[in-house]
Amino acid sequence: MPENRKFSVPLEAIDEIVRVSESGITATKMIHTEEPYLEGHYPDFTIYPGVFIMESVNQTVDAYVARVLGADRIADLVAVMSARFTSPVLPGDTLQVSCQVAVQGDDLAVEANCRTAAGAAAARLKLMYRITGGGTR
């Protein structure tokens, strides 16, 4: 990683939007060994924390809302229906976050499948968001 790389606050949990459609979005996040939040998580087996995988999903949903529903709309997480973390995401991995989205009035039902670039299933989440701002769709 370049020495001049700056870490931002809050966490930049996605690096690139790969695909956007009416029914979903895919984004990626490269996990760099030098990222300060990895230090000590865990000392002998460093992994990308599950809560950060959740944040990667949240930021992917935010990008979907801005691009598909409008930049004046905001997605607020209101329910975690299920969250299953199935394999670790390690430094050097690229996390791919694929979200299938169903608009239900002012709500979004999101099913997120997270994988490493090697194809290992890392997490599967079912979430409900409330859309606010900009009127209803």
Coordinates of N, CA and C in Angstrom, one line a residue:
M1 N 0.9 -1.2 0.0 CA 0.0 0.0 0.0 C 0.9 1.2 0.0
P2 N 0.6 2.3 -0.8 CA 1.4 3.5 -0.8 C 1.4 4.1 0.6
E3 N 2.6 4.7 0.9 CA 2.7 5.4 2.2 C 1.8 6.6 2.3
N4 N 1.4 7.2 1.2 CA 0.5 8.4 1.3 C -1.0 8.0 1.4
R5 N -1.3 6.7 1.5 CA -2.7 6.3 1.6 C -3.3 6.9 2.9
K6 N -4.4 7.5 2.8 CA -5.0 8.1 4.0 C -6.3 7.3 4.3
F7 N -6.5 7.1 5.6 CA -7.7 6.4 6.0 C -8.7 7.4 6.4
S8 N -9.9 7.2 6.0 CA -10.9 8.2 6.3 C -11.8 7.7 7.4
V9 N -12.4 8.6 8.0 CA -13.4 8.4 9.1 C -14.7 9.1 8.6
P10 N -15.8 8.4 8.5 CA -16.0 7.0 8.9 C -15.4 6.1 7.9
L11 N -15.5 4.8 8.2 CA -14.9 3.7 7.4 C -15.4 3.8 5.9
E12 N -14.5 3.7 5.0 CA -14.9 3.5 3.6 C -15.0 2.0 3.4
A13 N -16.2 1.5 3.4 CA -16.4 0.1 3.4 C -16.6 -0.5 2.0
I14 N -16.7 0.3 1.0 CA -16.7 -0.2 -0.4 C -15.7 0.7 -1.2
D15 N -15.1 0.1 -2.2 CA -14.2 0.8 -3.0 C -14.7 1.1 -4.4
E16 N -15.5 0.2 -4.9 CA -16.0 0.3 -6.3 C -17.4 -0.3 -6.5
I17 N -18.2 0.4 -7.2 CA -19.5 -0.2 -7.6 C -19.3 -0.9 -9.0
V18 N -19.6 -2.1 -9.0 CA -19.4 -3.0 -10.2 C -20.6 -3.0 -11.1
R19 N -21.8 -3.1 -10.5 CA -23.0 -3.2 -11.3 C -24.2 -2.6 -10.6
V20 N -25.1 -2.0 -11.3 CA -26.3 -1.4 -10.7 C -27.4 -1.7 -11.7
S21 N -28.5 -2.2 -11.1 CA -29.8 -2.4 -11.9 C -31.0 -2.1 -11.0
E22 N -32.1 -2.1 -11.6 CA -33.4 -1.9 -10.8 C -33.5 -2.9 -9.6
S23 N -33.0 -4.2 -9.9 CA -33.2 -5.2 -8.9 C -32.0 -5.5 -8.0
G24 N -30.9 -4.7 -8.2 CA -29.8 -5.0 -7.3 C -28.5 -4.2 -7.6
I25 N -27.5 -4.5 -6.9 CA -26.2 -3.8 -7.0 C -25.1 -4.7 -6.5
T26 N -23.9 -4.5 -7.1 CA -22.7 -5.3 -6.6 C -21.6 -4.3 -6.4
A27 N -20.9 -4.4 -5.3 CA -19.7 -3.5 -5.0 C -18.6 -4.4 -4.5
T28 N -17.4 -3.8 -4.4 CA -16.2 -4.5 -3.9 C -15.5 -3.7 -2.9
K29 N -14.8 -4.4 -2.0 CA -13.9 -3.7 -1.0 C -12.6 -4.6 -0.9
M30 N -11.5 -4.0 -1.2 CA -10.2 -4.6 -1.0 C -9.8 -4.5 0.5
I31 N -9.4 -5.6 1.1 CA -9.0 -5.6 2.5 C -7.5 -5.5 2.5
H32 N -7.0 -4.3 3.0 CA -5.6 -4.1 3.0 C -5.0 -4.4 4.4
T33 N -3.9 -5.1 4.4 CA -3.2 -5.5 5.6 C -3.0 -4.4 6.6
E34 N -2.7 -3.2 6.1 CA -2.3 -2.1 6.9 C -3.4 -1.3 7.5
E35 N -4.7 -1.7 7.2 CA -5.8 -0.9 7.6 C -5.8 -0.9 9.2
P36 N -5.9 0.2 9.8 CA -5.8 0.3 11.3 C -6.8 -0.5 12.1
Y37 N -8.0 -0.7 11.5 CA -9.0 -1.5 12.2 C -8.7 -3.0 12.3
L38 N -7.8 -3.5 11.5 CA -7.4 -4.9 11.5 C -6.5 -5.2 12.7
E39 N -5.7 -4.2 13.1 CA -4.8 -4.5 14.2 C -5.5 -5.0 15.4
G40 N -5.1 -6.2 15.8 CA -5.7 -6.8 17.0 C -7.0 -7.5 16.8
H41 N -7.4 -7.6 15.6 CA -8.7 -8.3 15.3 C -8.5 -9.5 14.5
Y42 N -8.1 -10.5 14.9 CA -7.5 -11.1 16.1 C -6.0 -11.1 16.0
P43 N -5.3 -11.0 17.1 CA -3.8 -11.0 17.0 C -3.2 -12.1 16.2
D44 N -3.6 -13.3 16.4 CA -3.0 -14.5 15.7 C -3.7 -14.9 14.5
F45 N -4.9 -14.3 14.1 CA -5.6 -14.6 13.0 C -6.5 -13.4 12.5
T46 N -5.8 -12.5 11.8 CA -6.4 -11.2 11.5 C -7.6 -11.5 10.5
I47 N -8.8 -10.9 10.7 CA -9.9 -11.0 9.8 C -10.6 -9.7 9.7
Y48 N -11.3 -9.5 8.6 CA -12.1 -8.3 8.4 C -13.4 -8.5 9.3
P49 N -13.6 -7.6 10.3 CA -14.7 -7.9 11.3 C -16.1 -8.0 10.6
G50 N -16.9 -8.8 11.2 CA -18.3 -9.0 10.7 C -19.1 -7.8 10.7
V51 N -18.9 -6.9 11.7 CA -19.6 -5.6 11.7 C -19.2 -4.8 10.5
F52 N -18.0 -4.9 10.0 CA -17.5 -4.1 8.9 C -18.1 -4.7 7.6
I53 N -18.3 -6.1 7.6 CA -19.0 -6.7 6.4 C -20.4 -6.1 6.4
M54 N -21.1 -6.0 7.5 CA -22.4 -5.3 7.6 C -22.4 -3.9 7.1
E55 N -21.3 -3.2 7.4 CA -21.2 -1.8 7.0 C -20.9 -1.7 5.5
S56 N -20.2 -2.7 4.9 CA -20.0 -2.8 3.5 C -21.3 -3.0 2.8
V57 N -22.2 -3.8 3.4 CA -23.6 -4.0 2.8 C -24.3 -2.7 2.9
N58 N -24.3 -2.0 4.1 CA -25.0 -0.7 4.2 C -24.6 0.3 3.2
Q59 N -23.3 0.4 3.0 CA -22.8 1.4 2.0 C -23.2 1.0 0.6
T60 N -23.2 -0.3 0.3 CA -23.7 -0.7 -1.0 C -25.2 -0.4 -1.2
V61 N -26.0 -0.6 -0.2 CA -27.4 -0.2 -0.3 C -27.5 1.3 -0.4
D62 N -26.7 2.1 0.3 CA -26.8 3.6 0.1 C -26.5 3.9 -1.3
A63 N -25.5 3.3 -2.0 CA -25.2 3.6 -3.4 C -26.3 3.2 -4.3
Y64 N -27.0 2.1 -4.0 CA -28.2 1.7 -4.8 C -29.3 2.7 -4.7
V65 N -29.6 3.2 -3.5 CA -30.6 4.2 -3.3 C -30.3 5.4 -4.0
A66 N -29.1 5.9 -3.9 CA -28.7 7.2 -4.6 C -28.8 7.0 -6.1
R67 N -28.4 5.9 -6.6 CA -28.4 5.7 -8.1 C -29.7 5.4 -8.7
V68 N -30.5 4.6 -8.0 CA -31.8 4.1 -8.5 C -33.0 4.9 -8.1
L69 N -33.0 5.3 -6.8 CA -34.2 6.0 -6.3 C -34.0 7.5 -6.2
G70 N -32.8 7.9 -6.2 CA -32.5 9.4 -6.2 C -31.6 9.8 -5.1
A71 N -30.7 10.8 -5.4 CA -29.7 11.2 -4.4 C -30.3 11.8 -3.2
D72 N -31.6 12.3 -3.3 CA -32.2 12.9 -2.1 C -32.9 11.9 -1.2
R73 N -32.8 10.6 -1.5 CA -33.4 9.5 -0.7 C -32.3 9.0 0.3
I74 N -32.8 8.5 1.4 CA -31.9 7.9 2.4 C -32.4 6.6 2.9
A75 N -31.6 5.6 3.0 CA -31.9 4.2 3.5 C -31.5 4.1 4.9
D76 N -32.5 3.9 5.8 CA -32.2 3.6 7.2 C -32.5 2.1 7.5
L77 N -31.5 1.5 8.1 CA -31.7 0.1 8.5 C -32.7 0.0 9.6
V78 N -33.7 -0.8 9.4 CA -34.7 -0.9 10.4 C -34.8 -2.3 11.0
A79 N -34.3 -3.3 10.3 CA -34.4 -4.7 10.8 C -33.3 -5.6 10.1
V80 N -32.8 -6.4 11.0 CA -31.9 -7.5 10.5 C -32.7 -8.8 10.7
M81 N -33.1 -9.3 9.5 CA -33.9 -10.5 9.6 C -33.0 -11.8 9.9
S82 N -31.9 -11.7 9.2 CA -30.9 -12.8 9.5 C -29.5 -12.3 9.1
A83 N -28.5 -12.8 9.8 CA -27.1 -12.5 9.4 C -26.3 -13.8 9.7
R84 N -25.7 -14.3 8.7 CA -24.9 -15.5 8.8 C -23.5 -15.2 8.2
F85 N -22.5 -15.4 9.1 CA -21.1 -15.2 8.6 C -20.5 -16.6 8.5
T86 N -20.1 -17.0 7.3 CA -19.7 -18.4 7.0 C -18.3 -18.7 6.8
S87 N -17.5 -17.7 6.5 CA -16.0 -17.9 6.4 C -15.3 -16.5 6.5
P88 N -14.1 -16.5 7.0 CA -13.4 -15.3 7.3 C -13.0 -14.6 6.0
V89 N -13.0 -13.2 6.1 CA -12.4 -12.4 5.0 C -11.1 -11.9 5.5
L90 N -10.0 -12.2 4.8 CA -8.7 -12.0 5.3 C -8.0 -10.8 4.6
P91 N -7.0 -10.3 5.3 CA -6.2 -9.2 4.6 C -5.7 -9.7 3.3
G92 N -5.8 -8.9 2.3 CA -5.5 -9.3 0.9 C -6.6 -9.8 0.1
D93 N -7.7 -10.1 0.7 CA -8.9 -10.6 0.0 C -9.7 -9.3 -0.5
T94 N -10.4 -9.6 -1.6 CA -11.4 -8.6 -2.0 C -12.8 -9.1 -1.7
L95 N -13.5 -8.3 -1.0 CA -14.9 -8.7 -0.6 C -15.8 -8.2 -1.7
Q96 N -16.7 -9.1 -2.2 CA -17.7 -8.7 -3.2 C -19.0 -8.8 -2.5
V97 N -19.8 -7.7 -2.6 CA -21.1 -7.6 -1.9 C -22.1 -7.5 -3.0
S98 N -23.0 -8.5 -3.1 CA -24.0 -8.5 -4.1 C -25.4 -8.4 -3.4
C99 N -26.1 -7.4 -3.7 CA -27.4 -7.2 -3.0 C -28.6 -7.3 -4.0
Q100 N -29.5 -8.2 -3.7 CA -30.8 -8.2 -4.5 C -31.7 -7.3 -3.7
V101 N -32.4 -6.4 -4.4 CA -33.2 -5.4 -3.7 C -34.7 -5.5 -4.2
A102 N -35.6 -5.5 -3.3 CA -37.0 -5.5 -3.6 C -37.6 -4.2 -3.0
V103 N -38.1 -3.3 -3.8 CA -38.8 -2.1 -3.3 C -40.2 -2.5 -2.9
Q104 N -40.5 -2.1 -1.7 CA -41.9 -2.4 -1.1 C -42.4 -1.2 -0.5
G105 N -43.0 -0.3 -1.4 CA -43.5 1.0 -0.9 C -42.3 1.9 -0.5
D106 N -42.2 2.2 0.8 CA -41.1 3.0 1.4 C -40.1 2.1 2.0
D107 N -40.2 0.8 1.8 CA -39.2 -0.1 2.4 C -38.4 -0.8 1.3
L108 N -37.2 -1.2 1.6 CA -36.4 -2.1 0.8 C -36.1 -3.3 1.5
A109 N -36.4 -4.5 0.9 CA -36.0 -5.8 1.4 C -34.7 -6.1 0.6
V110 N -33.7 -6.4 1.4 CA -32.3 -6.6 0.8 C -31.8 -8.0 1.2
E111 N -31.4 -8.7 0.2 CA -30.7 -10.0 0.5 C -29.3 -9.8 0.0
A112 N -28.3 -9.8 0.9 CA -26.9 -9.6 0.5 C -26.1 -10.9 0.6
N113 N -25.4 -11.2 -0.5 CA -24.5 -12.3 -0.5 C -23.1 -11.7 -0.6
C114 N -22.2 -12.1 0.3 CA -20.9 -11.5 0.3 C -19.9 -12.7 0.1
R115 N -19.0 -12.5 -0.8 CA -18.0 -13.5 -1.2 C -16.6 -12.9 -1.3
T116 N -15.6 -13.7 -1.2 CA -14.3 -13.3 -1.5 C -14.1 -13.4 -3.0
A117 N -13.0 -12.8 -3.5 CA -12.7 -12.8 -4.9 C -12.5 -14.3 -5.4
A118 N -12.0 -15.1 -4.4 CA -11.8 -16.5 -4.7 C -13.1 -17.3 -4.8
G119 N -14.2 -16.7 -4.4 CA -15.5 -17.3 -4.5 C -16.0 -17.9 -3.2
A120 N -15.2 -17.8 -2.1 CA -15.7 -18.3 -0.8 C -16.8 -17.5 -0.3
A121 N -17.9 -18.1 0.1 CA -19.1 -17.4 0.7 C -18.6 -16.9 2.1
A122 N -18.7 -15.6 2.3 CA -18.3 -15.0 3.6 C -19.5 -14.7 4.5
A123 N -20.6 -14.2 3.9 CA -21.7 -13.8 4.7 C -23.0 -13.8 3.8
R124 N -24.1 -14.0 4.5 CA -25.4 -13.8 3.9 C -26.3 -13.1 4.9
L125 N -26.9 -12.0 4.4 CA -27.7 -11.1 5.3 C -29.0 -10.8 4.6
K126 N -30.1 -10.8 5.4 CA -31.4 -10.4 5.0 C -31.8 -9.2 5.9
L127 N -32.0 -8.1 5.2 CA -32.2 -6.8 5.9 C -33.4 -6.0 5.4
M128 N -33.9 -5.2 6.2 CA -35.0 -4.3 5.8 C -34.6 -2.9 6.1
Y129 N -34.8 -2.0 5.1 CA -34.5 -0.6 5.2 C -35.7 0.2 5.0
R130 N -35.8 1.4 5.6 CA -36.9 2.3 5.4 C -36.3 3.5 4.5
I131 N -37.0 3.8 3.5 CA -36.5 4.9 2.6 C -37.2 6.2 3.0
T132 N -36.4 7.3 3.2 CA -37.0 8.6 3.6 C -36.4 9.6 2.6
G133 N -37.1 10.8 2.6 CA -36.7 11.9 1.8 C -37.2 11.8 0.4
G134 N -37.4 12.9 -0.3 CA -37.7 12.9 -1.7 C -39.1 12.4 -2.0
G135 N -40.0 12.2 -1.1 CA -41.3 11.7 -1.4 C -41.3 10.2 -1.6
T136 N -42.4 9.6 -1.9 CA -42.4 8.1 -2.1 C -42.3 7.8 -3.6
R137 N -42.0 6.6 -3.9 CA -41.8 6.2 -5.3 C -43.0 5.6 -5.8

